[in-house]
PDB file of C-alpha atoms and ligand atoms in Angstrom:
ATOM      1  CA  MET T   9      -0.157  -0.030  -0.216  1.00 92.00           C
ATOM      2  CA  MET T  10       1.209   3.450  -1.143  1.00 90.00           C
ATOM      3  CA  GLY T  11       0.647   6.138   1.226  1.00 92.00           C
ATOM      4  CA  PRO T  12       2.373   9.911   1.738  1.00 94.00           C
ATOM      5  CA  ALA T  13       3.446   9.132   4.817  1.00 94.00           C
ATOM      6  CA  ARG T  14       2.856   5.228   7.177  1.00 94.00           C
ATOM      7  CA  PRO T  15       0.310   5.376  10.059  1.00 93.00           C
ATOM      8  CA  ARG T  16       1.077   6.516  13.593  1.00 93.00           C
ATOM      9  CA  LYS T  17      -0.451   4.814  16.336  1.00 92.00           C
ATOM     10  CA  GLY T  18      -3.859   5.177  16.514  1.00 96.00           C
ATOM     11  CA  GLU T  19      -3.640   7.426  12.567  1.00 95.00           C
ATOM     12  CA  THR T  20      -5.217   6.146   9.499  1.00 95.00           C
ATOM     13  CA  VAL T  21      -3.230   7.473   6.557  1.00 95.00           C
ATOM     14  CA  THR T  22      -4.971   7.681   2.866  1.00 96.00           C
ATOM     15  CA  GLY T  23      -3.269   6.254   0.779  1.00 95.00           C
ATOM     16  CA  THR T  24      -2.813   6.733  -2.653  1.00 93.00           C
ATOM     17  CA  SER T  25      -2.242   2.406  -4.069  1.00 90.00           C
ATOM     18  CA  TRP T  26      -2.056  -0.830  -3.785  1.00 90.00           C
ATOM     19  CA  HIS T  27      -1.379  -4.540  -5.594  1.00 85.00           C
ATOM     20  CA  PRO T  28      -0.361  -7.605  -4.868  1.00 89.00           C
ATOM     21  CA  LYS T  29       3.364  -9.009  -5.459  1.00 92.00           C
ATOM     22  CA  SER T  30       4.624 -12.041  -5.420  1.00 95.00           C
ATOM     23  CA  GLY T  31       7.021 -12.384  -2.224  1.00 94.00           C
ATOM     24  CA  GLY T  32       8.525 -13.907   0.760  1.00 96.00           C
ATOM     25  CA  LYS T  33      12.389 -13.993   0.778  1.00 97.00           C
ATOM     26  CA  GLY T  34      13.204 -16.924  -0.574  1.00 98.00           C
ATOM     27  CA  GLY T  35      11.212 -16.725  -3.726  1.00 98.00           C
ATOM     28  CA  ASN T  36      11.963 -13.153  -4.276  1.00 98.00           C
ATOM     29  CA  GLN T  37      15.515 -14.296  -3.947  1.00 98.00           C
ATOM     30  CA  ALA T  38      15.319 -17.387  -6.015  1.00 98.00           C
ATOM     31  CA  VAL T  39      13.919 -15.279  -9.291  1.00 98.00           C
ATOM     32  CA  SER T  40      16.599 -12.549  -8.907  1.00 98.00           C
ATOM     33  CA  SER T  41      19.333 -15.317  -8.855  1.00 98.00           C
ATOM     34  CA  ALA T  42      17.088 -16.835 -11.806  1.00 98.00           C
ATOM     35  CA  ARG T  43      16.778 -13.714 -13.622  1.00 98.00           C
ATOM     36  CA  THR T  44      20.884 -14.199 -14.184  1.00 98.00           C
ATOM     37  CA  GLY T  45      20.621 -17.365 -16.192  1.00 98.00           C
ATOM     38  CA  ILE T  46      21.290 -19.554 -13.794  1.00 98.00           C
ATOM     39  CA  ALA T  47      19.983 -22.990 -13.017  1.00 98.00           C
ATOM     40  CA  THR T  48      17.871 -21.889  -9.342  1.00 98.00           C
ATOM     41  CA  SER T  49      15.603 -24.366  -7.231  1.00 98.00           C
ATOM     42  CA  MET T  50      13.649 -23.227  -4.080  1.00 98.00           C
ATOM     43  CA  ILE T  51      12.342 -25.498  -1.396  1.00 98.00           C
ATOM     44  CA  GLY T  52       9.174 -24.082   0.652  1.00 98.00           C
ATOM     45  CA  ALA T  53       5.631 -24.498   1.331  1.00 98.00           C
ATOM     46  CA  VAL T  54       2.960 -22.436   0.832  1.00 98.00           C
ATOM     47  CA  ALA T  55      -0.891 -23.667   0.850  1.00 97.00           C
ATOM     48  CA  ASP T  56      -3.568 -24.817  -1.409  1.00 93.00           C
ATOM     49  CA  ASP T  57      -4.956 -21.575  -1.735  1.00 94.00           C
ATOM     50  CA  GLU T  58      -4.928 -18.731  -4.218  1.00 95.00           C
ATOM     51  CA  PHE T  59      -2.368 -17.008  -2.806  1.00 96.00           C
ATOM     52  CA  GLY T  60       0.247 -20.602  -2.885  1.00 97.00           C
ATOM     53  CA  ARG T  61      -0.976 -20.790  -7.048  1.00 97.00           C
ATOM     54  CA  PHE T  62      -0.434 -17.013  -6.990  1.00 97.00           C
ATOM     55  CA  LEU T  63       2.987 -17.791  -6.042  1.00 98.00           C
ATOM     56  CA  ILE T  64       3.805 -20.672  -7.336  1.00 98.00           C
ATOM     57  CA  GLU T  65       3.051 -19.226 -11.389  1.00 98.00           C
ATOM     58  CA  ASN T  66       5.124 -16.293 -10.151  1.00 97.00           C
ATOM     59  CA  LEU T  67       8.080 -19.032  -9.569  1.00 98.00           C
ATOM     60  CA  ASP T  68       6.880 -20.876 -13.008  1.00 98.00           C
ATOM     61  CA  ARG T  69       6.538 -17.673 -15.129  1.00 98.00           C
ATOM     62  CA  LYS T  70      10.591 -16.776 -13.441  1.00 98.00           C
ATOM     63  CA  ASN T  71      12.239 -20.216 -14.422  1.00 98.00           C
ATOM     64  CA  VAL T  72      12.544 -21.138 -10.717  1.00 98.00           C
ATOM     65  CA  ASP T  73      12.217 -25.071 -10.506  1.00 98.00           C
ATOM     66  CA  HIS T  74       9.377 -25.344  -7.621  1.00 98.00           C
ATOM     67  CA  THR T  75       9.462 -29.646  -7.596  1.00 98.00           C
ATOM     68  CA  PHE T  76      10.622 -28.982  -4.175  1.00 98.00           C
ATOM     69  CA  VAL T  77       7.341 -26.185  -3.107  1.00 98.00           C
ATOM     70  CA  ARG T  78       4.848 -28.582  -1.219  1.00 98.00           C
ATOM     71  CA  ARG T  79       1.613 -27.743  -0.772  1.00 96.00           C
ATOM     72  CA  ASP T  80       0.339 -28.011   3.034  1.00 94.00           C
ATOM     73  CA  ALA T  81      -3.087 -27.893   4.003  1.00 90.00           C
ATOM     74  CA  SER T  82      -2.926 -26.999   7.765  1.00 93.00           C
ATOM     75  CA  HIS T  83      -2.109 -23.318   7.168  1.00 94.00           C
ATOM     76  CA  SER T  84      -2.305 -20.458   4.916  1.00 96.00           C
ATOM     77  CA  THR T  85       0.013 -19.293   2.443  1.00 97.00           C
ATOM     78  CA  GLY T  86       2.413 -17.019   3.879  1.00 97.00           C
ATOM     79  CA  MET T  87       2.009 -13.171   3.824  1.00 96.00           C
ATOM     80  CA  SER T  88       3.364 -10.205   3.967  1.00 96.00           C
ATOM     81  CA  VAL T  89       1.712  -6.638   3.779  1.00 95.00           C
ATOM     82  CA  ALA T  90       3.971  -3.824   3.405  1.00 94.00           C
ATOM     83  CA  ILE T  91       3.171   0.633   4.000  1.00 94.00           C
ATOM     84  CA  PHE T  92       5.152   2.535   2.206  1.00 90.00           C
ATOM     85  CA  ASP T  93       5.436   6.004   2.116  1.00 91.00           C
ATOM     86  CA  ALA T  94       6.328   9.240  -0.285  1.00 89.00           C
ATOM     87  CA  GLU T  95      10.456   8.199  -0.210  1.00 85.00           C
ATOM     88  CA  GLY T  96       9.744   4.885  -0.969  1.00 80.00           C
ATOM     89  CA  ASP T  97      10.520   3.637   2.866  1.00 83.00           C
ATOM     90  CA  TYR T  98       8.190   0.934   4.318  1.00 86.00           C
ATOM     91  CA  GLY T  99       7.642  -0.915   7.048  1.00 90.00           C
ATOM     92  CA  ALA T 100       5.796  -4.385   7.108  1.00 92.00           C
ATOM     93  CA  VAL T 101       3.845  -6.990   9.252  1.00 93.00           C
ATOM     94  CA  ILE T 102       4.706 -10.955   7.556  1.00 94.00           C
ATOM     95  CA  VAL T 103       3.086 -13.920   8.705  1.00 95.00           C
ATOM     96  CA  SER T 104       4.995 -17.141   8.268  1.00 93.00           C
ATOM     97  CA  GLY T 105       2.006 -19.335   7.491  1.00 96.00           C
ATOM     98  CA  SER T 106       2.740 -22.825   5.814  1.00 97.00           C
ATOM     99  CA  ASN T 107       6.443 -21.928   5.435  1.00 96.00           C
ATOM    100  CA  LEU T 108       6.883 -22.686   9.796  1.00 96.00           C
ATOM    101  CA  THR T 109       5.580 -26.254   8.555  1.00 97.00           C
ATOM    102  CA  LEU T 110       9.349 -27.022   6.599  1.00 98.00           C
ATOM    103  CA  GLY T 111      11.660 -29.621   8.009  1.00 97.00           C
ATOM    104  CA  ASP T 112      13.570 -32.426   8.079  1.00 98.00           C
ATOM    105  CA  GLY T 113      10.704 -34.265   5.649  1.00 98.00           C
ATOM    106  CA  ASP T 114      11.289 -31.801   3.408  1.00 98.00           C
ATOM    107  CA  VAL T 115      14.585 -32.078   3.673  1.00 98.00           C
ATOM    108  CA  ALA T 116      14.629 -35.951   2.820  1.00 98.00           C
ATOM    109  CA  ALA T 117      12.173 -35.332  -0.425  1.00 98.00           C
ATOM    110  CA  ALA T 118      14.824 -32.904  -2.253  1.00 98.00           C
ATOM    111  CA  ARG T 119      18.317 -34.817  -0.722  1.00 98.00           C
ATOM    112  CA  ASP T 120      19.090 -35.255  -4.522  1.00 98.00           C
ATOM    113  CA  LEU T 121      18.915 -31.472  -5.316  1.00 98.00           C
ATOM    114  CA  LEU T 122      20.912 -30.597  -2.235  1.00 98.00           C
ATOM    115  CA  ASP T 123      23.362 -33.116  -2.683  1.00 98.00           C
ATOM    116  CA  ARG T 124      24.086 -31.078  -6.108  1.00 97.00           C
ATOM    117  CA  THR T 125      23.565 -27.278  -5.028  1.00 98.00           C
ATOM    118  CA  THR T 126      27.060 -25.798  -5.138  1.00 98.00           C
ATOM    119  CA  LEU T 127      25.320 -22.902  -3.064  1.00 98.00           C
ATOM    120  CA  LEU T 128      22.325 -23.123  -0.367  1.00 99.00           C
ATOM    121  CA  VAL T 129      20.813 -19.427   0.468  1.00 99.00           C
ATOM    122  CA  LEU T 130      18.773 -19.245   3.124  1.00 98.00           C
ATOM    123  CA  GLN T 131      16.899 -16.819   5.540  1.00 98.00           C
ATOM    124  CA  SER T 132      14.997 -16.737   8.694  1.00 97.00           C
ATOM    125  CA  GLU T 133      11.380 -16.966   7.027  1.00 96.00           C
ATOM    126  CA  ILE T 134      11.775 -20.639   7.803  1.00 97.00           C
ATOM    127  CA  PRO T 135      12.039 -22.160  10.914  1.00 97.00           C
ATOM    128  CA  ASP T 136      16.218 -22.931  12.032  1.00 98.00           C
ATOM    129  CA  ALA T 137      15.613 -26.309  12.305  1.00 98.00           C
ATOM    130  CA  ALA T 138      14.831 -26.515   8.641  1.00 98.00           C
ATOM    131  CA  ASN T 139      17.538 -24.554   7.670  1.00 98.00           C
ATOM    132  CA  VAL T 140      20.439 -26.609  10.376  1.00 98.00           C
ATOM    133  CA  ALA T 141      18.717 -29.569   7.713  1.00 98.00           C
ATOM    134  CA  ALA T 142      19.104 -28.282   4.679  1.00 98.00           C
ATOM    135  CA  ALA T 143      22.511 -26.516   5.034  1.00 98.00           C
ATOM    136  CA  ARG T 144      23.909 -30.042   6.875  1.00 98.00           C
ATOM    137  CA  ALA T 145      22.731 -31.894   3.710  1.00 98.00           C
ATOM    138  CA  VAL T 146      24.474 -29.195   1.443  1.00 98.00           C
ATOM    139  CA  LYS T 147      27.419 -29.268   3.249  1.00 98.00           C
ATOM    140  CA  ARG T 148      28.006 -32.874   3.076  1.00 98.00           C
ATOM    141  CA  ALA T 149      27.976 -33.177  -0.220  1.00 98.00           C
ATOM    142  CA  GLY T 150      30.677 -30.248  -0.449  1.00 98.00           C
ATOM    143  CA  GLY T 151      28.222 -27.613  -1.360  1.00 98.00           C
ATOM    144  CA  ARG T 152      28.709 -23.787   0.716  1.00 98.00           C
ATOM    145  CA  ILE T 153      26.059 -21.852   2.734  1.00 99.00           C
ATOM    146  CA  LEU T 154      25.032 -18.259   2.055  1.00 99.00           C
ATOM    147  CA  ILE T 155      22.331 -17.585   4.793  1.00 98.00           C
ATOM    148  CA  ASN T 156      20.915 -14.007   4.745  1.00 98.00           C
ATOM    149  CA  ALA T 157      19.759 -13.637   8.579  1.00 98.00           C
ATOM    150  CA  ALA T 158      16.126 -11.802   8.569  1.00 96.00           C
ATOM    151  CA  PRO T 159      14.067 -11.179   9.539  1.00 95.00           C
ATOM    152  CA  ALA T 160      16.248  -9.952  12.334  1.00 95.00           C
ATOM    153  CA  ARG T 161      16.258 -12.974  14.623  1.00 94.00           C
ATOM    154  CA  PRO T 162      18.937 -14.846  16.700  1.00 95.00           C
ATOM    155  CA  LEU T 163      20.596 -17.748  14.590  1.00 97.00           C
ATOM    156  CA  SER T 164      21.289 -21.057  16.261  1.00 98.00           C
ATOM    157  CA  VAL T 165      24.583 -22.437  17.344  1.00 98.00           C
ATOM    158  CA  ASP T 166      24.395 -25.418  15.076  1.00 98.00           C
ATOM    159  CA  LEU T 167      23.380 -22.865  12.449  1.00 98.00           C
ATOM    160  CA  GLN T 168      26.148 -20.400  12.555  1.00 98.00           C
ATOM    161  CA  CYS T 169      28.398 -22.900  12.332  1.00 98.00           C
ATOM    162  CA  LEU T 170      27.076 -24.317   9.100  1.00 98.00           C
ATOM    163  CA  VAL T 171      27.248 -21.013   7.334  1.00 98.00           C
ATOM    164  CA  ASP T 172      29.961 -19.570   4.962  1.00 98.00           C
ATOM    165  CA  ILE T 173      28.590 -16.207   3.567  1.00 99.00           C
ATOM    166  CA  ILE T 174      26.486 -14.565   5.566  1.00 98.00           C
ATOM    167  CA  VAL T 175      24.746 -11.407   4.685  1.00 98.00           C
ATOM    168  CA  VAL T 176      22.618  -9.093   6.838  1.00 98.00           C
ATOM    169  CA  ASN T 177      21.525  -5.106   6.563  1.00 97.00           C
ATOM    170  CA  ALA T 178      21.930  -3.059   9.496  1.00 96.00           C
ATOM    171  CA  ILE T 179      19.284  -3.786  11.997  1.00 95.00           C
ATOM    172  CA  GLU T 180      20.097  -7.487  11.562  1.00 97.00           C
ATOM    173  CA  ALA T 181      23.963  -7.030  11.910  1.00 98.00           C
ATOM    174  CA  GLU T 182      22.559  -5.198  15.005  1.00 97.00           C
ATOM    175  CA  MET T 183      20.551  -7.716  16.580  1.00 97.00           C
ATOM    176  CA  LEU T 184      23.856 -10.837  15.825  1.00 97.00           C
ATOM    177  CA  THR T 185      26.585  -8.155  17.156  1.00 97.00           C
ATOM    178  CA  GLY T 186      24.264  -6.604  20.240  1.00 96.00           C
ATOM    179  CA  LEU T 187      26.359  -3.288  19.244  1.00 96.00           C
ATOM    180  CA  PRO T 188      24.939  -0.589  17.226  1.00 95.00           C
ATOM    181  CA  VAL T 189      25.458   0.101  14.263  1.00 94.00           C
ATOM    182  CA  VAL T 190      25.694   3.281  11.720  1.00 95.00           C
ATOM    183  CA  GLU T 191      24.108   2.737   8.823  1.00 95.00           C
ATOM    184  CA  THR T 192      27.211   3.993   6.427  1.00 97.00           C
ATOM    185  CA  LEU T 193      30.194   2.334   4.938  1.00 97.00           C
ATOM    186  CA  ASP T 194      32.163   2.468   8.003  1.00 97.00           C
ATOM    187  CA  GLY T 195      29.083   1.071  10.199  1.00 97.00           C
ATOM    188  CA  ALA T 196      28.863  -1.697   7.848  1.00 98.00           C
ATOM    189  CA  LEU T 197      32.133  -2.390   7.872  1.00 98.00           C
ATOM    190  CA  GLN T 198      32.838  -2.657  11.137  1.00 98.00           C
ATOM    191  CA  ALA T 199      29.808  -4.647  11.685  1.00 98.00           C
ATOM    192  CA  ALA T 200      31.335  -7.138   9.536  1.00 98.00           C
ATOM    193  CA  LYS T 201      34.300  -7.326  11.226  1.00 98.00           C
ATOM    194  CA  THR T 202      32.654  -8.198  14.957  1.00 98.00           C
ATOM    195  CA  LEU T 203      30.708 -10.631  12.774  1.00 98.00           C
ATOM    196  CA  ALA T 204      33.927 -11.895  10.683  1.00 98.00           C
ATOM    197  CA  ASN T 205      35.377 -13.350  14.334  1.00 97.00           C
ATOM    198  CA  VAL T 206      31.994 -15.864  14.115  1.00 98.00           C
ATOM    199  CA  PHE T 207      31.388 -16.429  10.278  1.00 98.00           C
ATOM    200  CA  PRO T 208      34.024 -16.972   7.391  1.00 98.00           C
ATOM    201  CA  GLU T 209      32.615 -14.387   5.281  1.00 98.00           C
ATOM    202  CA  VAL T 210      30.723 -11.297   6.007  1.00 98.00           C
ATOM    203  CA  VAL T 211      28.386  -9.276   3.945  1.00 98.00           C
ATOM    204  CA  VAL T 212      26.826  -5.766   5.766  1.00 98.00           C
ATOM    205  CA  THR T 213      24.728  -3.947   3.510  1.00 98.00           C
ATOM    206  CA  ALA T 214      23.963  -0.086   4.458  1.00 96.00           C
ATOM    207  CA  GLY T 215      21.300   0.803   2.654  1.00 90.00           C
ATOM    208  CA  GLY T 216      21.414   4.625   0.609  1.00 90.00           C
ATOM    209  CA  ALA T 217      25.449   4.331   1.828  1.00 95.00           C
ATOM    210  CA  GLY T 218      26.425   0.333   0.001  1.00 97.00           C
ATOM    211  CA  ALA T 219      27.944  -2.730   1.388  1.00 98.00           C
ATOM    212  CA  ALA T 220      30.936  -3.546   3.023  1.00 98.00           C
ATOM    213  CA  PHE T 221      32.603  -7.425   2.642  1.00 98.00           C
ATOM    214  CA  VAL T 222      35.096  -8.608   5.552  1.00 98.00           C
ATOM    215  CA  ASN T 223      36.362 -12.293   5.481  1.00 98.00           C
ATOM    216  CA  ARG T 224      38.600 -14.334   8.011  1.00 96.00           C
ATOM    217  CA  GLU T 225      41.855 -13.742   6.316  1.00 96.00           C
ATOM    218  CA  GLY T 226      40.427  -9.883   6.836  1.00 95.00           C
ATOM    219  CA  ASP T 227      40.269  -8.870   3.269  1.00 98.00           C
ATOM    220  CA  GLU T 228      38.106  -5.981   3.352  1.00 98.00           C
ATOM    221  CA  ILE T 229      35.899  -4.647   0.424  1.00 98.00           C
ATOM    222  CA  LEU T 230      33.860  -1.284   0.309  1.00 98.00           C
ATOM    223  CA  ILE T 231      30.941  -1.375  -2.334  1.00 97.00           C
ATOM    224  CA  GLU T 232      29.198   2.104  -2.475  1.00 97.00           C
ATOM    225  CA  ALA T 233      25.338   2.494  -3.421  1.00 94.00           C
ATOM    226  CA  VAL T 234      24.800   3.437  -6.896  1.00 93.00           C
ATOM    227  CA  LYS T 235      23.188   6.789  -6.219  1.00 93.00           C
ATOM    228  CA  VAL T 236      19.713   6.585  -7.882  1.00 94.00           C
ATOM    229  CA  ASP T 237      15.795   8.433  -7.370  1.00 92.00           C
ATOM    230  CA  THR T 238      14.972   6.135  -4.954  1.00 89.00           C
ATOM    231  CA  ARG T 239      10.806   4.295  -5.338  1.00 88.00           C
ATOM    232  CA  SER T 240      10.974   1.983  -3.076  1.00 87.00           C
ATOM    233  CA  THR T 241      13.439   0.140  -0.967  1.00 89.00           C
ATOM    234  CA  HIS T 242      11.292  -2.723  -0.990  1.00 91.00           C
ATOM    235  CA  GLY T 243      12.564  -5.994  -1.345  1.00 94.00           C
ATOM    236  CA  ALA T 244      16.125  -4.376  -2.199  1.00 95.00           C
ATOM    237  CA  GLY T 245      17.991  -6.657  -0.026  1.00 97.00           C
ATOM    238  CA  ASP T 246      15.949  -9.702  -1.865  1.00 98.00           C
ATOM    239  CA  GLU T 247      17.522  -8.511  -5.335  1.00 98.00           C
ATOM    240  CA  PHE T 248      20.914  -7.987  -3.665  1.00 98.00           C
ATOM    241  CA  ILE T 249      21.163 -11.319  -2.190  1.00 98.00           C
ATOM    242  CA  GLY T 250      19.724 -13.353  -5.212  1.00 98.00           C
ATOM    243  CA  VAL T 251      22.445 -11.890  -7.459  1.00 98.00           C
ATOM    244  CA  LEU T 252      25.133 -12.417  -4.843  1.00 98.00           C
ATOM    245  CA  ALA T 253      24.226 -15.541  -4.828  1.00 98.00           C
ATOM    246  CA  ALA T 254      24.100 -16.670  -8.570  1.00 98.00           C
ATOM    247  CA  GLU T 255      27.547 -14.622  -9.708  1.00 98.00           C
ATOM    248  CA  ILE T 256      28.760 -16.287  -6.714  1.00 98.00           C
ATOM    249  CA  ALA T 257      27.736 -19.842  -7.562  1.00 98.00           C
ATOM    250  CA  SER T 258      28.405 -19.097 -11.212  1.00 98.00           C
ATOM    251  CA  GLY T 259      32.256 -18.297  -9.703  1.00 98.00           C
ATOM    252  CA  LYS T 260      32.645 -14.865 -10.089  1.00 98.00           C
ATOM    253  CA  THR T 261      34.850 -13.015  -7.615  1.00 98.00           C
ATOM    254  CA  MET T 262      33.620 -11.632  -4.263  1.00 98.00           C
ATOM    255  CA  ALA T 263      34.437  -8.110  -5.511  1.00 98.00           C
ATOM    256  CA  ASP T 264      32.893  -8.294  -9.260  1.00 98.00           C
ATOM    257  CA  ALA T 265      29.444 -10.426  -7.983  1.00 98.00           C
ATOM    258  CA  LEU T 266      28.639  -7.648  -5.182  1.00 98.00           C
ATOM    259  CA  GLN T 267      29.096  -4.787  -7.595  1.00 98.00           C
ATOM    260  CA  LYS T 268      26.646  -6.918  -9.969  1.00 98.00           C
ATOM    261  CA  ALA T 269      24.216  -6.890  -6.688  1.00 98.00           C
ATOM    262  CA  ASN T 270      25.096  -3.323  -6.075  1.00 98.00           C
ATOM    263  CA  MET T 271      23.909  -2.826  -9.375  1.00 98.00           C
ATOM    264  CA  ALA T 272      20.938  -4.954  -9.647  1.00 98.00           C
ATOM    265  CA  ALA T 273      19.730  -3.362  -6.579  1.00 97.00           C
ATOM    266  CA  ALA T 274      19.957   0.254  -7.548  1.00 97.00           C
ATOM    267  CA  LYS T 275      18.095  -0.846 -10.628  1.00 97.00           C
ATOM    268  CA  LEU T 276      15.230  -2.261  -8.291  1.00 96.00           C
ATOM    269  CA  VAL T 277      14.833   0.765  -6.295  1.00 94.00           C
ATOM    270  CA  SER T 278      14.830   2.925  -8.772  1.00 94.00           C
ATOM    271  CA  THR T 279      12.063   1.329 -10.075  1.00 93.00           C
ATOM    272  CA  PRO T 280       8.226   1.897  -8.972  1.00 87.00           C
ATOM    273  CA  GLU T 281       6.662  -1.082  -7.607  1.00 83.00           C
ATOM    274  CA  LYS T 282       3.808  -1.260 -10.262  1.00 82.00           C
ATOM    275  CA  ASP T 283       6.347  -1.238 -13.082  1.00 86.00           C
ATOM    276  CA  ARG T 284       8.297  -4.297 -11.662  1.00 85.00           C
ATOM    277  CA  VAL T 285       8.485  -7.669 -13.241  1.00 77.00           C
TER     278      VAL T 285
HETATM  279  O1  RIB F  28      12.065  -8.815   1.785  1.00 69.51           O
HETATM  280  C1  RIB F  28      11.068  -8.320   1.372  1.00 69.51           C
HETATM  281  C2  RIB F  28       9.818  -9.325   2.000  1.00 69.51           C
HETATM  282  O2  RIB F  28       9.953  -9.719   2.824  1.00 69.51           O
HETATM  283  C3  RIB F  28       8.408 -10.310   2.748  1.00 69.51           C
HETATM  284  O3  RIB F  28       8.748 -11.627   3.278  1.00 69.51           O
HETATM  285  C4  RIB F  28       7.553  -9.820   1.647  1.00 69.51           C
HETATM  286  O4  RIB F  28       6.751 -11.504   1.245  1.00 69.51           O
HETATM  287  C5  RIB F  28       8.361  -9.166   1.014  1.00 69.51           C
HETATM  288  O5  RIB F  28       8.232  -9.664  -0.446  1.00 69.51           O
END
């Protein structure tokens, strides 16, 4: 929903437009990855309702293999409502629904796929235990794990130990480090250095400032955001992660992958919601 401002407590704001769109962090990231041309599969769950069908049709149209997106009869499809202001910033509420049913059975069903996976992308809209099970399967077969620890919530130690690359924004970095993170390139760099005590490779994004990468060997990369006319920041992180993961999986250097992801996110934020495909 678009409006001049986001509502304050008790306030009703008259908006200008609304439209339904496909989402879920995993779904968005898979679509962004597939758009680069790399083979992309998704494991997930939707309900057997019109929203579930809408999401599956979107994956189909965008060339994401959804063989292992299960139809769950016992919950509704995950849903989020985002409210945008005139600057393109937003606040959102998500209801996880069928996403919370993901677990060992889904990982077992997708075993052949996970054995062939070179880079598994995880996010925190599904249970931590499901992420751990999928990550273990991929690691056993020699693949790597990238986690987008979003929405912000703690990660289990089991999961932390399996992660090769973590990507977080300033809010998520604050939650994981327990330290305030300033949304500047230097703030992102400092947070990335702290997180590199736990994770081998770290990317911290800093919104309109850019992103910082640090690894355990002490390598650092700073990427300045491309200055664009921001229409909506919704889904920018997902676009960044989907493209970053695809570029890493296709063998690009981290510096090149970050540049590609940065450009893709800039293009997305400068595209009005209604014009996004
Ligand atoms: O990152 C944005 C996405 O997160 C939420 O889950 C929404 O579905 C939205 O598409």
